Amino acid sequence: MPLWNIRTAKNVYTADDKKAFADSITSFYLDVVGLPKFYTSVVFHEFDPENFFLGGEPTDDFVLIEVVHVARNMNELSEKLGATMTEDDLYSLMRESFAGIVRPFVDDRGLRWETAVVEGLFKSWMIDGMTPPPPFSDAEKTWARQNKPSPYDTESA
């Protein structure tokens, strides 16, 4: 699970914009991180401008993005990359990657934006009542091919 909670004023994005934004996020996790496609969730939370304040002032030009990571953490990504990057380098790469995803949906619209990532505990996560397979395991690759969860042998995963 990466879960992207995108908070915006109402009518900032059309349905097509939201789909394109979600597709861009999903492609990143599929192509770059190697997650099963269905792990990625994107939720748009729209608010009336009088219900969101930035610096004590109501705003309608701000996009707040909270990203919850559970399927991978920085240590696992570092191991996958052969531990050739420091943790600071990994976080820098993540910020740059997220900026590349977000900028096409904010810059040309004159929107201000912020992202924050929260890392959750893999061992607390369930999908359809099942504990997801370990990262990069054969069982996870099966889930990715099927694009859905399925029972697997937890002993051999």
mmCIF file of C-alpha atoms in Angstrom, residues 9-157:
data_model
loop_
_atom_site.group_PDB
_atom_site.id
_atom_site.type_symbol
_atom_site.label_atom_id
_atom_site.label_comp_id
_atom_site.label_asym_id
_atom_site.label_seq_id
_atom_site.Cartn_x
_atom_site.Cartn_y
_atom_site.Cartn_z
ATOM 1 C CA ALA A 9 -10.409 22.792 -2.981
ATOM 2 C CA LYS A 10 -13.490 21.712 -4.903
ATOM 3 C CA ASN A 11 -13.265 21.814 -8.690
ATOM 4 C CA VAL A 12 -9.468 22.111 -8.834
ATOM 5 C CA TYR A 13 -9.359 18.880 -10.833
ATOM 6 C CA THR A 14 -11.765 17.417 -13.354
ATOM 7 C CA ALA A 15 -12.572 13.708 -13.376
ATOM 8 C CA ASP A 16 -10.089 13.302 -16.262
ATOM 9 C CA ASP A 17 -7.406 15.198 -14.303
ATOM 10 C CA LYS A 18 -7.931 12.927 -11.300
ATOM 11 C CA LYS A 19 -7.670 9.812 -13.460
ATOM 12 C CA ALA A 20 -4.460 11.066 -15.085
ATOM 13 C CA PHE A 21 -2.983 11.984 -11.691
ATOM 14 C CA ALA A 22 -3.882 8.566 -10.251
ATOM 15 C CA ASP A 23 -2.474 6.812 -13.345
ATOM 16 C CA SER A 24 0.801 8.710 -12.983
ATOM 17 C CA ILE A 25 1.101 7.714 -9.319
ATOM 18 C CA THR A 26 0.192 4.087 -10.011
ATOM 19 C CA SER A 27 2.678 3.852 -12.897
ATOM 20 C CA PHE A 28 5.471 5.092 -10.648
ATOM 21 C CA TYR A 29 4.870 2.359 -8.077
ATOM 22 C CA LEU A 30 4.424 -0.321 -10.736
ATOM 23 C CA ASP A 31 7.365 0.624 -12.970
ATOM 24 C CA VAL A 32 9.901 2.071 -10.528
ATOM 25 C CA VAL A 33 9.165 0.388 -7.204
ATOM 26 C CA GLY A 34 7.808 -2.883 -8.596
ATOM 27 C CA LEU A 35 4.611 -3.034 -6.567
ATOM 28 C CA PRO A 36 1.539 -4.931 -7.687
ATOM 29 C CA LYS A 37 -0.696 -2.390 -9.394
ATOM 30 C CA PHE A 38 -3.624 -2.930 -7.051
ATOM 31 C CA TYR A 39 -1.513 -1.962 -4.014
ATOM 32 C CA THR A 40 -1.696 1.716 -5.029
ATOM 33 C CA SER A 41 -4.656 3.768 -3.809
ATOM 34 C CA VAL A 42 -5.335 7.421 -4.567
ATOM 35 C CA VAL A 43 -8.114 9.322 -2.815
ATOM 36 C CA PHE A 44 -9.117 12.894 -3.619
ATOM 37 C CA HIS A 45 -10.571 14.816 -0.690
ATOM 38 C CA GLU A 46 -12.246 18.027 -1.834
ATOM 39 C CA PHE A 47 -13.096 20.861 0.518
ATOM 40 C CA ASP A 48 -14.852 24.213 0.416
ATOM 41 C CA PRO A 49 -12.230 26.997 0.572
ATOM 42 C CA GLU A 50 -13.681 28.256 3.852
ATOM 43 C CA ASN A 51 -12.840 24.865 5.394
ATOM 44 C CA PHE A 52 -9.088 24.880 4.744
ATOM 45 C CA PHE A 53 -6.657 27.368 6.208
ATOM 46 C CA LEU A 54 -3.001 27.888 5.416
ATOM 47 C CA GLY A 55 -1.182 30.211 7.761
ATOM 48 C CA GLY A 56 -4.513 31.152 9.309
ATOM 49 C CA GLU A 57 -6.001 32.263 5.982
ATOM 50 C CA PRO A 58 -8.619 30.411 3.923
ATOM 51 C CA THR A 59 -7.164 29.026 0.709
ATOM 52 C CA ASP A 60 -8.341 27.506 -2.549
ATOM 53 C CA ASP A 61 -4.946 27.238 -4.265
ATOM 54 C CA PHE A 62 -3.214 24.657 -2.101
ATOM 55 C CA VAL A 63 -2.826 20.903 -2.637
ATOM 56 C CA LEU A 64 -1.869 18.883 0.414
ATOM 57 C CA ILE A 65 -0.673 15.347 -0.278
ATOM 58 C CA GLU A 66 -0.156 12.767 2.435
ATOM 59 C CA VAL A 67 1.429 9.520 1.274
ATOM 60 C CA VAL A 68 1.169 6.450 3.502
ATOM 61 C CA HIS A 69 3.715 3.745 2.702
ATOM 62 C CA VAL A 70 3.302 0.239 4.095
ATOM 63 C CA ALA A 71 4.249 -2.146 1.272
ATOM 64 C CA ARG A 72 7.835 -0.863 1.162
ATOM 65 C CA ASN A 73 10.016 1.108 3.501
ATOM 66 C CA MET A 74 13.314 2.825 2.842
ATOM 67 C CA ASN A 75 15.359 -0.060 4.247
ATOM 68 C CA GLU A 76 13.750 -2.544 1.836
ATOM 69 C CA LEU A 77 14.266 -0.214 -1.113
ATOM 70 C CA SER A 78 17.882 0.288 -0.100
ATOM 71 C CA GLU A 79 18.401 -3.485 0.030
ATOM 72 C CA LYS A 80 16.775 -3.909 -3.392
ATOM 73 C CA LEU A 81 19.103 -1.262 -4.806
ATOM 74 C CA GLY A 82 22.051 -3.150 -3.347
ATOM 75 C CA ALA A 83 22.492 -0.669 -0.486
ATOM 76 C CA THR A 84 24.378 1.587 -2.881
ATOM 77 C CA MET A 85 22.458 4.652 -1.690
ATOM 78 C CA THR A 86 22.428 6.224 1.726
ATOM 79 C CA GLU A 87 19.103 6.774 3.475
ATOM 80 C CA ASP A 88 19.419 10.519 2.806
ATOM 81 C CA ASP A 89 19.993 9.809 -0.897
ATOM 82 C CA LEU A 90 16.932 7.532 -0.991
ATOM 83 C CA TYR A 91 14.720 10.172 0.616
ATOM 84 C CA SER A 92 16.083 12.783 -1.772
ATOM 85 C CA LEU A 93 15.326 10.495 -4.731
ATOM 86 C CA MET A 94 11.814 9.897 -3.349
ATOM 87 C CA ARG A 95 11.156 13.647 -2.990
ATOM 88 C CA GLU A 96 12.413 14.275 -6.532
ATOM 89 C CA SER A 97 10.306 11.410 -7.897
ATOM 90 C CA PHE A 98 7.183 12.668 -6.133
ATOM 91 C CA ALA A 99 7.839 16.206 -7.391
ATOM 92 C CA GLY A 100 8.016 14.799 -10.910
ATOM 93 C CA ILE A 101 4.639 13.143 -10.430
ATOM 94 C CA VAL A 102 2.957 16.147 -8.807
ATOM 95 C CA ARG A 103 4.324 19.114 -10.794
ATOM 96 C CA PRO A 104 2.310 18.493 -13.990
ATOM 97 C CA PHE A 105 -0.857 18.732 -11.883
ATOM 98 C CA VAL A 106 0.014 21.844 -9.884
ATOM 99 C CA ASP A 107 2.563 24.134 -11.535
ATOM 100 C CA ASP A 108 0.626 25.162 -14.653
ATOM 101 C CA ARG A 109 -2.453 25.770 -12.489
ATOM 102 C CA GLY A 110 -0.623 28.131 -10.147
ATOM 103 C CA LEU A 111 -1.228 25.855 -7.174
ATOM 104 C CA ARG A 112 0.912 25.679 -4.077
ATOM 105 C CA TRP A 113 1.578 22.190 -2.757
ATOM 106 C CA GLU A 114 3.125 20.047 -0.064
ATOM 107 C CA THR A 115 3.820 16.340 0.323
ATOM 108 C CA ALA A 116 4.586 14.286 3.402
ATOM 109 C CA VAL A 117 5.271 10.571 3.648
ATOM 110 C CA VAL A 118 4.299 8.393 6.591
ATOM 111 C CA GLU A 119 5.760 4.898 6.837
ATOM 112 C CA GLY A 120 3.416 2.345 8.375
ATOM 113 C CA LEU A 121 4.148 -1.097 9.723
ATOM 114 C CA PHE A 122 4.029 -3.882 7.147
ATOM 115 C CA LYS A 123 3.132 -6.393 9.858
ATOM 116 C CA SER A 124 -0.076 -4.443 10.624
ATOM 117 C CA TRP A 125 -1.339 -4.536 7.023
ATOM 118 C CA MET A 126 -4.010 -6.819 5.576
ATOM 119 C CA ILE A 127 -5.754 -7.082 2.204
ATOM 120 C CA ASP A 128 -9.007 -9.033 2.005
ATOM 121 C CA GLY A 129 -8.165 -10.585 5.376
ATOM 122 C CA MET A 130 -4.747 -11.813 4.209
ATOM 123 C CA THR A 131 -1.299 -10.665 5.206
ATOM 124 C CA PRO A 132 0.415 -9.587 1.988
ATOM 125 C CA PRO A 133 3.422 -11.626 0.886
ATOM 126 C CA PRO A 134 6.903 -10.422 1.811
ATOM 127 C CA PRO A 135 8.325 -7.719 -0.469
ATOM 128 C CA PHE A 136 9.927 -9.004 -3.688
ATOM 129 C CA SER A 137 8.867 -12.607 -2.934
ATOM 130 C CA ASP A 138 7.557 -15.062 -5.524
ATOM 131 C CA ALA A 139 4.124 -14.855 -3.882
ATOM 132 C CA GLU A 140 4.117 -11.077 -4.295
ATOM 133 C CA LYS A 141 5.100 -11.506 -7.955
ATOM 134 C CA THR A 142 2.109 -13.840 -8.330
ATOM 135 C CA TRP A 143 -0.167 -11.200 -6.800
ATOM 136 C CA ALA A 144 1.285 -8.664 -9.251
ATOM 137 C CA ARG A 145 0.659 -10.930 -12.266
ATOM 138 C CA GLN A 146 -2.901 -11.644 -11.120
ATOM 139 C CA ASN A 147 -3.437 -7.999 -10.076
ATOM 140 C CA LYS A 148 -5.306 -9.221 -6.997
ATOM 141 C CA PRO A 149 -4.615 -10.969 -3.706
ATOM 142 C CA SER A 150 -4.775 -14.737 -3.530
ATOM 143 C CA PRO A 151 -3.956 -17.351 -0.900
ATOM 144 C CA TYR A 152 -0.297 -18.363 -0.742
ATOM 145 C CA ASP A 153 1.916 -20.615 1.353
ATOM 146 C CA THR A 154 3.174 -18.343 4.103
ATOM 147 C CA GLU A 155 5.819 -20.893 5.066
ATOM 148 C CA SER A 156 7.603 -20.715 1.718
ATOM 149 C CA ALA A 157 6.986 -17.031 0.940
#
